[in-house]
Coordinates of C-alpha atoms and ligand atoms in Angstrom, one line a residue:
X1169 CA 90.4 122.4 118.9
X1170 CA 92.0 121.3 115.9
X1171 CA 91.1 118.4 113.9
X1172 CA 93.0 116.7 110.8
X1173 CA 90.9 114.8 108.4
X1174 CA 93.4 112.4 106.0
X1175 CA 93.6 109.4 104.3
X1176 CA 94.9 106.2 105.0
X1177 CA 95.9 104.6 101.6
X1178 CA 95.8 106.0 98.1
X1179 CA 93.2 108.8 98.7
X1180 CA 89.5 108.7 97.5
X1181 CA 88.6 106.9 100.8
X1182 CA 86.0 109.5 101.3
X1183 CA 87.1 112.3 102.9
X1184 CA 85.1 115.1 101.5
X1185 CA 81.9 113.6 102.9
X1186 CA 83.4 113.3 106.2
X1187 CA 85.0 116.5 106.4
X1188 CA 81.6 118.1 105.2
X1189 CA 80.0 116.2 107.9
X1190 CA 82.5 117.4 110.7
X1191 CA 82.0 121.3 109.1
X1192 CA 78.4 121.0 110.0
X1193 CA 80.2 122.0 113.5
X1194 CA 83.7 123.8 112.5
X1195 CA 84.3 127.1 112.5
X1196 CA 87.0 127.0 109.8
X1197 CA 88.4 124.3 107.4
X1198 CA 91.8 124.6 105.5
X1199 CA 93.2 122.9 102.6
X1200 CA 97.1 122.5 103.8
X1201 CA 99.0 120.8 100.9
X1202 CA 98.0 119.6 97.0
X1203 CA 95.3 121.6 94.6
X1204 CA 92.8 120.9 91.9
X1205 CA 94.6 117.6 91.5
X1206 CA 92.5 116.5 94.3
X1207 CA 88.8 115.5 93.6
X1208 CA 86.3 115.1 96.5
X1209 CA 82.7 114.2 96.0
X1210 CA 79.9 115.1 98.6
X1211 CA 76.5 114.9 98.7
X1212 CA 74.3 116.9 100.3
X1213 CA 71.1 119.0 101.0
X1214 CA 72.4 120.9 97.9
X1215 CA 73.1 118.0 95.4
X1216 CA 76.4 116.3 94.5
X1217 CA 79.2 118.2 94.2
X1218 CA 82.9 117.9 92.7
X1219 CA 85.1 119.6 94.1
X1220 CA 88.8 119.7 93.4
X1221 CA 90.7 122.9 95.5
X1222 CA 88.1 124.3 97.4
X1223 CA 87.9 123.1 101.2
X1224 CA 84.9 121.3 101.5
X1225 CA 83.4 123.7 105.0
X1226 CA 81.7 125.8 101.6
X1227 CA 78.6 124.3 101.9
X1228 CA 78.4 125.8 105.6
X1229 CA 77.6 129.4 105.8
X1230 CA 79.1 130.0 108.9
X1231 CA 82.1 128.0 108.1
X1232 CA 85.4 129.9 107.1
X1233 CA 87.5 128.2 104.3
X1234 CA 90.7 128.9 103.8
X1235 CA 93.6 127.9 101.1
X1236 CA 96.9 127.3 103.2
X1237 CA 100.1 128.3 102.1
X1238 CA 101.0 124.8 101.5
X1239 CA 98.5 124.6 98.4
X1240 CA 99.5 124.5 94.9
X1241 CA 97.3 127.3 94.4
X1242 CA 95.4 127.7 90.8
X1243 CA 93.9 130.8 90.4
X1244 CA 91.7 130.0 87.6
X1245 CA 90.5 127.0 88.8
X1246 CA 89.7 128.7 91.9
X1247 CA 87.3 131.5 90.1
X1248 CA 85.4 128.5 88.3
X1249 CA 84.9 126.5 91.2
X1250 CA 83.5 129.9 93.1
X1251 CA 81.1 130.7 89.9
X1252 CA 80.1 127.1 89.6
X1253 CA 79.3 127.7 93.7
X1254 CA 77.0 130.5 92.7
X1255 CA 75.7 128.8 89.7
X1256 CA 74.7 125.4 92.1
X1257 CA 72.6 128.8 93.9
X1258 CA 74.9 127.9 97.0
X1259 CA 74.9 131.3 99.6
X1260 CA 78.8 133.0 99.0
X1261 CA 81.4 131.1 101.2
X1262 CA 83.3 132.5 103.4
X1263 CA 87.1 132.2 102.0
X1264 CA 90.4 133.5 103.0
X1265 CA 93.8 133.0 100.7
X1266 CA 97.0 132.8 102.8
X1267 CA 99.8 136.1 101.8
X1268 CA 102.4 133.3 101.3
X1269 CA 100.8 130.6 98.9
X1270 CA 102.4 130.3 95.9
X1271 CA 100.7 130.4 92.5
X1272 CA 100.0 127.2 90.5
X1273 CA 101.3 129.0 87.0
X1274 CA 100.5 128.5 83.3
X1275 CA 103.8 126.6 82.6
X1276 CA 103.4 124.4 85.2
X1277 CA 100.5 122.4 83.4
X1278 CA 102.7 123.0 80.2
X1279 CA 105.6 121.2 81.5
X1280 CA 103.5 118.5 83.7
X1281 CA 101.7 117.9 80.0
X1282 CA 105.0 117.9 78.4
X1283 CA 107.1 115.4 81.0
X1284 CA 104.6 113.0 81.0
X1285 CA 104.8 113.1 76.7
X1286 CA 108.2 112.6 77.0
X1287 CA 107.7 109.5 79.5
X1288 CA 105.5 107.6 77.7
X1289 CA 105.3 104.4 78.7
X1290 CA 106.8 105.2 81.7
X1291 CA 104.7 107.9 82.8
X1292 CA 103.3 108.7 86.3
X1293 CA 99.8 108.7 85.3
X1294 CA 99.3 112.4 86.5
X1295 CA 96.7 114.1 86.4
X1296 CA 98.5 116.7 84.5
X1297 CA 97.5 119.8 86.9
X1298 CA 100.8 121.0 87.1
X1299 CA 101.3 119.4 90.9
X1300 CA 104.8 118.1 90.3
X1301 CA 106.5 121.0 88.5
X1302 CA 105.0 123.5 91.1
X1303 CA 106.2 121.5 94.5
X1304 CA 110.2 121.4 92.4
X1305 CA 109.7 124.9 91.7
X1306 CA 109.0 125.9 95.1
X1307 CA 111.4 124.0 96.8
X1308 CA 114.1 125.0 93.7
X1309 CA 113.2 128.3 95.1
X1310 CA 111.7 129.1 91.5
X1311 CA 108.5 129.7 93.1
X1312 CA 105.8 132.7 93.0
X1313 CA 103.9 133.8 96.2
X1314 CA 100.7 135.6 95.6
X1315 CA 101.8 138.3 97.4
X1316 CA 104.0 139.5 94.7
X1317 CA 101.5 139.6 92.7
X1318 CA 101.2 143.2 94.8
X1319 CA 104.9 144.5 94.0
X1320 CA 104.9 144.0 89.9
X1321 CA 108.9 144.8 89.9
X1322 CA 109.3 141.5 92.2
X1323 CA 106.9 139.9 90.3
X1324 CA 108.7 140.3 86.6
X1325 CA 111.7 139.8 88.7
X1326 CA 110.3 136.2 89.6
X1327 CA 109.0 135.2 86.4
X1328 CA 112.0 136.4 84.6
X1329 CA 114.1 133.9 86.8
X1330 CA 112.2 131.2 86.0
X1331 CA 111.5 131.7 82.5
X1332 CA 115.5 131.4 82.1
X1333 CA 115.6 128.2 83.1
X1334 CA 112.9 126.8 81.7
X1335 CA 113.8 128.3 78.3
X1336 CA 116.5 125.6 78.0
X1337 CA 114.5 123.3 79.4
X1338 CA 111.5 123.6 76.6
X1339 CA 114.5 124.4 73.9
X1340 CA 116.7 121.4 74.4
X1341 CA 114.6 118.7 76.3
X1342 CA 111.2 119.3 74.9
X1343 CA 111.5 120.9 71.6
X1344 CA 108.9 123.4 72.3
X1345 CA 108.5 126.9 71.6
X1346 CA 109.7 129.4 74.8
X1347 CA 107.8 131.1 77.5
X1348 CA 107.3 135.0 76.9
X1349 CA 108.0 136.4 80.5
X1350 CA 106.0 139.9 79.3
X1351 CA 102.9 137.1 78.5
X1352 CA 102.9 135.4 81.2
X1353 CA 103.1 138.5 83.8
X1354 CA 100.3 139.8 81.9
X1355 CA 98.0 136.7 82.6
X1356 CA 99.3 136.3 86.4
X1357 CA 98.6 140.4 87.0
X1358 CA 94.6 139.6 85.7
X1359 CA 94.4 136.9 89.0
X1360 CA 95.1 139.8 90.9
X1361 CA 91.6 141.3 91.0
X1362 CA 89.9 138.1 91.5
X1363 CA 92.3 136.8 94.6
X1364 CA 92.9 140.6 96.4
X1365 CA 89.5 140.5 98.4
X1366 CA 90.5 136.8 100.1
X1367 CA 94.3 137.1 100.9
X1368 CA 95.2 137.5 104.2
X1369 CA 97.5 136.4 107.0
X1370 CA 96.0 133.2 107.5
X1371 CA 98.6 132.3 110.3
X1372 CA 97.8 134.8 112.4
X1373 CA 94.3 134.1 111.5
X1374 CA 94.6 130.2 113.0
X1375 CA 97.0 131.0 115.9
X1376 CA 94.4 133.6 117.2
X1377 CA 92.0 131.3 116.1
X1378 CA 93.1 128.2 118.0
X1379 CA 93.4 130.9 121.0
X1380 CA 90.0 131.9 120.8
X1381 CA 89.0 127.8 121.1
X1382 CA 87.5 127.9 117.4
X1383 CA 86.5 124.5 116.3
X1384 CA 89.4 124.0 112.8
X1385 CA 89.4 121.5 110.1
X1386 CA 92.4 120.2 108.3
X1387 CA 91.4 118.8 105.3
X1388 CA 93.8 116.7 104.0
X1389 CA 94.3 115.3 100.2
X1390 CA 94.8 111.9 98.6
X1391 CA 96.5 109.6 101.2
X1392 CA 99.0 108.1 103.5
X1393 CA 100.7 106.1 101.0
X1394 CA 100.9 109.3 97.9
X1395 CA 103.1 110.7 100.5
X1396 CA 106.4 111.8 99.0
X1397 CA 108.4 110.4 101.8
X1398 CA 106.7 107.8 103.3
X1399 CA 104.5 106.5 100.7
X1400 CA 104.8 104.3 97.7
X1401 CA 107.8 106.8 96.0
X1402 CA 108.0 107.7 92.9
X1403 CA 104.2 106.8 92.1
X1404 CA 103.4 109.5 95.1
X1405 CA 102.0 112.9 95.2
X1406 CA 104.4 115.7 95.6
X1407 CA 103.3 117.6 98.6
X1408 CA 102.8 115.3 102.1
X1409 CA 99.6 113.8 102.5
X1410 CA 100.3 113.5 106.2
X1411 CA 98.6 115.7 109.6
X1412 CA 101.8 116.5 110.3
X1413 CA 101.9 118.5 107.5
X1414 CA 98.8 120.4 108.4
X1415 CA 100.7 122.4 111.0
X1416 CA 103.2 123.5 108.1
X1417 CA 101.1 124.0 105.5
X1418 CA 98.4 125.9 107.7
X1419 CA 101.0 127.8 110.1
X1420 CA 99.9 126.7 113.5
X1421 CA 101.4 124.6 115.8
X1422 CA 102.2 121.6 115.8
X1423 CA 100.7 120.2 119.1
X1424 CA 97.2 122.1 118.1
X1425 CA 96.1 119.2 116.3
X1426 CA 94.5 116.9 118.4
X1427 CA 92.6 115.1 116.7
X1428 CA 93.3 113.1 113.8
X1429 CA 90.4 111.3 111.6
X1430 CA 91.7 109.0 109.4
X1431 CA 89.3 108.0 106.6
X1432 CA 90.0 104.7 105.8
X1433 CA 87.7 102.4 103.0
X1434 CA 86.4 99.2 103.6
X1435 CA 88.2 97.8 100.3
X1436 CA 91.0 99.2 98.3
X1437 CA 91.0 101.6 95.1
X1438 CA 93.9 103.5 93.6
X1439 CA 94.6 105.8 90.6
X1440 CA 97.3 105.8 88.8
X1441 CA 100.4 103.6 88.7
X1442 CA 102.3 101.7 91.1
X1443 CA 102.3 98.8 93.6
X1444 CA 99.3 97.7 94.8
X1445 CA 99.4 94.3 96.7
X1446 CA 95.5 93.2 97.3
X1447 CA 94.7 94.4 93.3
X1448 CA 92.0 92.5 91.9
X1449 CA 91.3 92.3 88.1
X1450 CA 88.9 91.0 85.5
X1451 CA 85.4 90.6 86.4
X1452 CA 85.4 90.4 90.6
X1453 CA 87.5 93.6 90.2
X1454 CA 84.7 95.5 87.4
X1455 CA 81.7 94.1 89.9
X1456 CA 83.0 95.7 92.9
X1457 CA 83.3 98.9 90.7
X1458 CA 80.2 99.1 89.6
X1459 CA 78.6 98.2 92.9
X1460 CA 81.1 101.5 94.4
X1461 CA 78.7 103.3 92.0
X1462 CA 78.0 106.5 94.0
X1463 CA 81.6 106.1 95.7
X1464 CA 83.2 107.3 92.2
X1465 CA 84.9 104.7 91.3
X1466 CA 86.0 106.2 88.1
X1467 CA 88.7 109.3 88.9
X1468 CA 86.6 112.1 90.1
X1469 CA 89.6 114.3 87.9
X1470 CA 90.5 112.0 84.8
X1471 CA 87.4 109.7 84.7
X1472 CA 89.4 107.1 84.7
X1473 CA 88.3 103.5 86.1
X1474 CA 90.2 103.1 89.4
X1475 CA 92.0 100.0 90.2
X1476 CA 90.3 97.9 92.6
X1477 CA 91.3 95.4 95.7
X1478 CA 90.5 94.2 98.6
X1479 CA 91.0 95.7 102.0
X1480 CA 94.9 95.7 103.1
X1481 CA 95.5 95.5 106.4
X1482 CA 99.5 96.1 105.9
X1483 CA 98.8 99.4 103.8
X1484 CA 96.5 100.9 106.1
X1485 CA 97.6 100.0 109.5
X1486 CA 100.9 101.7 108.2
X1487 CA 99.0 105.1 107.0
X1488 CA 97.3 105.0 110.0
X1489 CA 100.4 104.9 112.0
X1490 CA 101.8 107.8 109.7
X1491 CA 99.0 109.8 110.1
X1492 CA 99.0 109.9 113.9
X1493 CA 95.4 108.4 113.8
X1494 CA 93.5 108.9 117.0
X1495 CA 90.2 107.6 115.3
X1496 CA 89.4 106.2 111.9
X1497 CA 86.5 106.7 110.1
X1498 CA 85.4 103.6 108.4
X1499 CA 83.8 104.5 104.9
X1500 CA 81.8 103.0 102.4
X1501 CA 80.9 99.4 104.1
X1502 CA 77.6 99.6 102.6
X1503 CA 78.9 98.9 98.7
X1504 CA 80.1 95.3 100.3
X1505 CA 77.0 94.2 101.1
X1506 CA 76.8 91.8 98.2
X1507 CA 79.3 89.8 98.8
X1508 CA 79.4 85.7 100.5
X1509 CA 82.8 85.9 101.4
X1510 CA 85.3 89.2 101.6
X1511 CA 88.9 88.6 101.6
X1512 CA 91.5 90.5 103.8
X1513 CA 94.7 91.2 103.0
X1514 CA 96.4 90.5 106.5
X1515 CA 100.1 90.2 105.8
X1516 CA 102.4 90.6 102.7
X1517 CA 104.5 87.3 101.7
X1518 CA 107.9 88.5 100.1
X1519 CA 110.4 85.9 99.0
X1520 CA 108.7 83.6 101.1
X1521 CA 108.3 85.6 104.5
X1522 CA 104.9 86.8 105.7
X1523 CA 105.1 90.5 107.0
X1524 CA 103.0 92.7 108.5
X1525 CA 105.0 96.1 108.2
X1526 CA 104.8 97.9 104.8
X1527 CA 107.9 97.8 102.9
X1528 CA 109.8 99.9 100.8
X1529 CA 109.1 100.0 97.0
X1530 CA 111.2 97.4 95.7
X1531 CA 110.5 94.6 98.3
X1532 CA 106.7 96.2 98.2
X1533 CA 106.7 95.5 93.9
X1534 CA 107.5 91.6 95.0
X1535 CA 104.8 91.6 97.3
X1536 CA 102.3 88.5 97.4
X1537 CA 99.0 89.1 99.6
X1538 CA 98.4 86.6 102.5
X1539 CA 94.4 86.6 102.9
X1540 CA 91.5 85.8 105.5
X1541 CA 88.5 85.3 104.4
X1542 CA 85.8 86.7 106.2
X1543 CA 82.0 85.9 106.2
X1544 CA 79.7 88.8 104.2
X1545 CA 76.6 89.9 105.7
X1546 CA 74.4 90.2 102.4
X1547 CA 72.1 92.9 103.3
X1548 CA 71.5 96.3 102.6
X1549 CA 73.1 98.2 105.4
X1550 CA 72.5 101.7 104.2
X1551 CA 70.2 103.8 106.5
X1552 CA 70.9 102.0 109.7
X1553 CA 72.4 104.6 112.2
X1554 CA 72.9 102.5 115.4
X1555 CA 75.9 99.8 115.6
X1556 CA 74.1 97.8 117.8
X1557 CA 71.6 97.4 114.4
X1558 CA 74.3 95.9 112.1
X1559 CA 74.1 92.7 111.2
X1560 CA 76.5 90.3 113.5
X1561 CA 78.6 89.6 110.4
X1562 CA 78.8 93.4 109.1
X1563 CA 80.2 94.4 113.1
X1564 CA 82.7 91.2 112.9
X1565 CA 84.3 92.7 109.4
X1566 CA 84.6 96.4 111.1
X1567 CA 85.7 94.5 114.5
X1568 CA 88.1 92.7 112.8
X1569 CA 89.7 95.7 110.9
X1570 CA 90.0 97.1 114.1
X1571 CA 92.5 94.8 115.5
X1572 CA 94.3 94.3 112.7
X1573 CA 95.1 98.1 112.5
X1574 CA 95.0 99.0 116.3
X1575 CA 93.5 102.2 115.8
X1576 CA 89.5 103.1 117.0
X1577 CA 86.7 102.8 114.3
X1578 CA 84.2 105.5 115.7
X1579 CA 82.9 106.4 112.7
X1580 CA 81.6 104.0 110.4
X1581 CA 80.0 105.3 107.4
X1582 CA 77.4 103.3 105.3
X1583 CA 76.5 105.4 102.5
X1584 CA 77.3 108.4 100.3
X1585 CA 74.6 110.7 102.0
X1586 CA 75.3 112.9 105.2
X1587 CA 73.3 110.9 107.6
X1588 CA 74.3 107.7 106.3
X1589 CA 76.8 108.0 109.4
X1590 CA 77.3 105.6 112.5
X1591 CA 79.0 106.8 115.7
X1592 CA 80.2 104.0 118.0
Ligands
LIG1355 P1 87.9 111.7 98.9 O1 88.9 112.2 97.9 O2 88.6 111.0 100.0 O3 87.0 112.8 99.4 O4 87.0 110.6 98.2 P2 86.1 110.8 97.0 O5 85.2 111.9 97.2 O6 86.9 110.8 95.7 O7 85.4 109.4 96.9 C1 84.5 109.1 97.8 C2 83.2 108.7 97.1 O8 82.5 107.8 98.0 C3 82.3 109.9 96.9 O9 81.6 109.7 95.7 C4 81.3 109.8 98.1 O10 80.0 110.3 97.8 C5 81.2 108.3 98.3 N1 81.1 107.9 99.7 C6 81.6 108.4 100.8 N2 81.3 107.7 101.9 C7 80.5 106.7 101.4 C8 79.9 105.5 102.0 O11 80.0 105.3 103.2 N3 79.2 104.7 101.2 C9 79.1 104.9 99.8 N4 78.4 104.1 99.1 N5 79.7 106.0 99.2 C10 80.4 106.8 100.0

C-alpha cells in the first residue's frame, strides 16, 4: 500500500516525526518533489536529528529510501548528510537515486544568491538552496539528469547549453563574472563516484514494488499552501507540495496512493514572506515560540524565528482538501497546554464578508481573521497515549478542529518523541 505523508499549511507541521514513525513499518520511503531546502527534525532512539534531503525511513534498517526523480537533487549535500549518518554511528541506509533526477548544480545557488541580492526588499525570503532556479531550469528544458553524468559528451553538451544562457544572464543582469563550462563539468564528473552505487530505475523499482504489496512512504515537503499552483503564489515553493504529486515525482500510479496523512499543527507557523491571516506578534506571538521549544520554532535551515499564529481553520481545511486527506495527523497539541483561552481562526472577513474558502492572494492579503475562542486545558499533556485520558477540554479543541476541517484526526500527536503518539 501506498501512503502520502504532507502538510497542510506552510510546512514544519511535523512531518518528519510522523513519517519516521510510520517507517517503523514501511518498506520504502521516497522523497517526490523539493531538496535540502526542506528541514525536518526527528527524535529518536538515536538523538535528534536534521535532516534536509534525505527521506526520513534512514533511521530504519530495513527501510529503503529513495530520492524520486521529482527532487532537486544536491549531490554534495547528499554525501554530508550520508557521512554525518555514519558519524551519528547510525547502521548504513539503504538508499536508491532515481536514473532520471536531475542535478541541483553549482550555479543554481549562485543565481538563487544572486536574485534575491538583486530583490532586496522585495525578496522571497529563500532559503537560497538553489530550489527556484533548478525547477525553471528543468521545466526551461535547461536541466541535467544524473544519468548523463554517464555519457560525458551529453553531459558538456548540457552544460554548455546552459552556460550560454546564463552567461548573459550574470553579464547583463547581475554584473557577475561568467560560468566556465570546462569548471563546472569538472566538479559535476567528481559526484559521479559518490551517486553511481545508488542510481537506479526507481520506477520500476515502485511499480514492482506496489505489485509485490510492499508497505511505501511518500514523504512530502513543506505544505499545502507553498504549493506553486494552489498555494499562496509567488511566496510558494517551486515544486508541488501536494500527494498528487507523489505519483509524478515517484513514477507510480496515480490510484496507488491510498492513503493520505496530512500533518496538520495545532497552531500556525510560517517562514518566510507572505500572507498569513491568524499572525500574531509581539509578546503572545515570542511566548508561543519559546513554549514550541523542541518543535523548532526557529527555521530548521536559516535559523530564523518563524512567524507565529493561531490555528486557521480556512488555511487548513483548504490544504487538507488539496491534499486528498483521508486522515490528519494532529501535531504538537502538547506546546498549548499553557494557555486559558486559544483562539481559532474560523472564517476570513474580507471587505466586510466572512468566508470560509481560502482565497486567492490579493483578496487573501486583505484578509481579517474571524475567531472563536476556545477553553485551554492547562495541563501537561505529554506522555498520555489513550484519548479517552485527555483532558475534556484538550478532546473539545481536537473535536472542534475536526468539524471545522471535515477530515478525521486519527493521529494526535503530543510531543516531539516517537511514543508521544495517540491513535484514535
Ligand atoms: P516538518 O518539516 O513537517 O517535518 O516539521 P519540522 O521537523 O520542521 O518541525 C517539527 C518540529 O516539531 C520538530 O522539532 C519535531 O521534533 C517537533 N514535533 C513534532 N511533533 C511534535 C509534537 O507533537 N509536540 C512537540 N512538542 N513537538 C513536536
Amino acid at each position: 500500500m501506498v501512503k502520502a505523508i504532507v502538510g497542510s499549511c506552510w510546512g514544519d507541521e511535523g512531518k518528519g516525526k510522523i513519517t519516521d514513525m510510520l517507517a517503523e513499518k514501511a518498506d520504502i520511503v521516497i522523497r517526490f518533489q523539493g531538496g535540502s531546502n526542506a528541514g525536518h527534525t526527528i527524535i529518536n532512539d538515536y538523538g535528534k536529528h536534521a535532516l534536509h534531503q534525505m527521506p526520513s525511513g534512514v533511521f530504519n534498517e530495513n527501510t529503503v529510501n529513495i530520492i524520486g526523480n521529482g527532487v532537486a537533487f544536491n549531490v554534495p549535500y547528499f554525501i554530508k548528510e550520508l557521512n554525518y549518518l555514519k558519524e551519528s554511528g547510525i547502521k548504513e541506509p539503504k538508499v536508491l537515486i532515481s536514473d532520471r533526477v536531475q542535478l541541483l548544480m553549482p550555479y543554481h545557488i549562485l543565481f538563487d544568491t544572486l536574485e534575491e541580492a538583486r530583490l532586496s526588499d522585495k525578496q522571497f525570503g529563500s532559503t537560497k538552496s538553489g530550489i527556484a532556479p533548478f525547477y525553471s531550469d528543468k521545466y526551461a528544458k535547461l536541466g541535467i539528469q544524473i544519468c548523463d553524468l554517464f555519457h560525458e559528451d551529453i553531459l558538456m553538451e548540457r552544460i554548455k547549453a546552459a552556460c550560454e544562457i546564463k552567461n548573459v544572464l550574470l553579464e547583463h543582469l547581475y554584473h557577475h563574472e561568467p560560468l566556465n563550462p570546462q569548471a563546472i563539468f569538472d566538479e559535476v564528473l567528481g559526484y559521479k563516484k559518490y551517486v553511481e552505487p545508488y542510481i537506479t530505475n526507481t520506477a520500476e523499482y515502485l511499480n514492482k514494488a506496489i505489485s509485490d504489496g510492499k508497505e511505501i512512504l511518500l514523504e512530502g515537503q513543506l505544505g499545502a499552501l507553498k504549493d506553486p499552483d494552489h498555494g499562496i503564489y509567488p511566496m510558494t515553493t517551486s515544486s508541488s507540495t501536494l500527494a498528487g504529486f507523489g505519483a509524478i515525482g515517484a513514477g507510480i500510479p496515480p490510484h496507488s496512493i491510498e492513503k493520505v496523512y496530512t500533518v496538520v499543527k495545532a497552531y500556525s507557523s510560517a517562514v518566510g514572506g507572505g500572507a498569513f491571516v491568524s499572525e500574531i506578534f509581539g509578546d503572545e506571538a515570542q511566548e508561543l515560540r519559546v513554549r514550541g521549544g523542541d518543535a523548532g520554532e526557529f527555521g530548521v535551515v536559516t535559523g530564523r524565528p518563524r512567524r507565529m499564529g493561531w490555528f486557521d481553520c480556512v488555511a487548513a481545511r483548504y490544504g487538507c482538501m488539496l491534499q486528498g486527506t483521508t486522515d490528519i495527523a494532529f501535531t504538537v497539541v502538547d506546546v498549548l497546554s499553557y494557555l486559558d483561552k486559544i483562539p481559532v481562526c474560523v472564517g476570513y472577513d474580507i471587505d466586510g464578508k466572512v468566508t470560509r474558502e481560502f482565497p486567492v492572494t490579493p483578496l487573501l492579503e486583505k484578509a481579517k481573521p474571524v475567531y472563536e475562542v476556545l477553553p485551554g486545558w492547562k495541563s501537561d499533556i505529554r506522555g498520555i497515549t489513550k484519548y479517552e485520558d485527555l483532558p475534556e477540554n484538550a478532546r473539545n479543541y481536537i473535536e472542534f478542529i475536526e468539524r471545522q476541517l471535515g477530515y478525521p484526526i486519527t493521529i494526535v500527536s503530543n510531543g516531539p518523541k516517537r511514543n508521544e503518539i495517540i491513535y484514535r
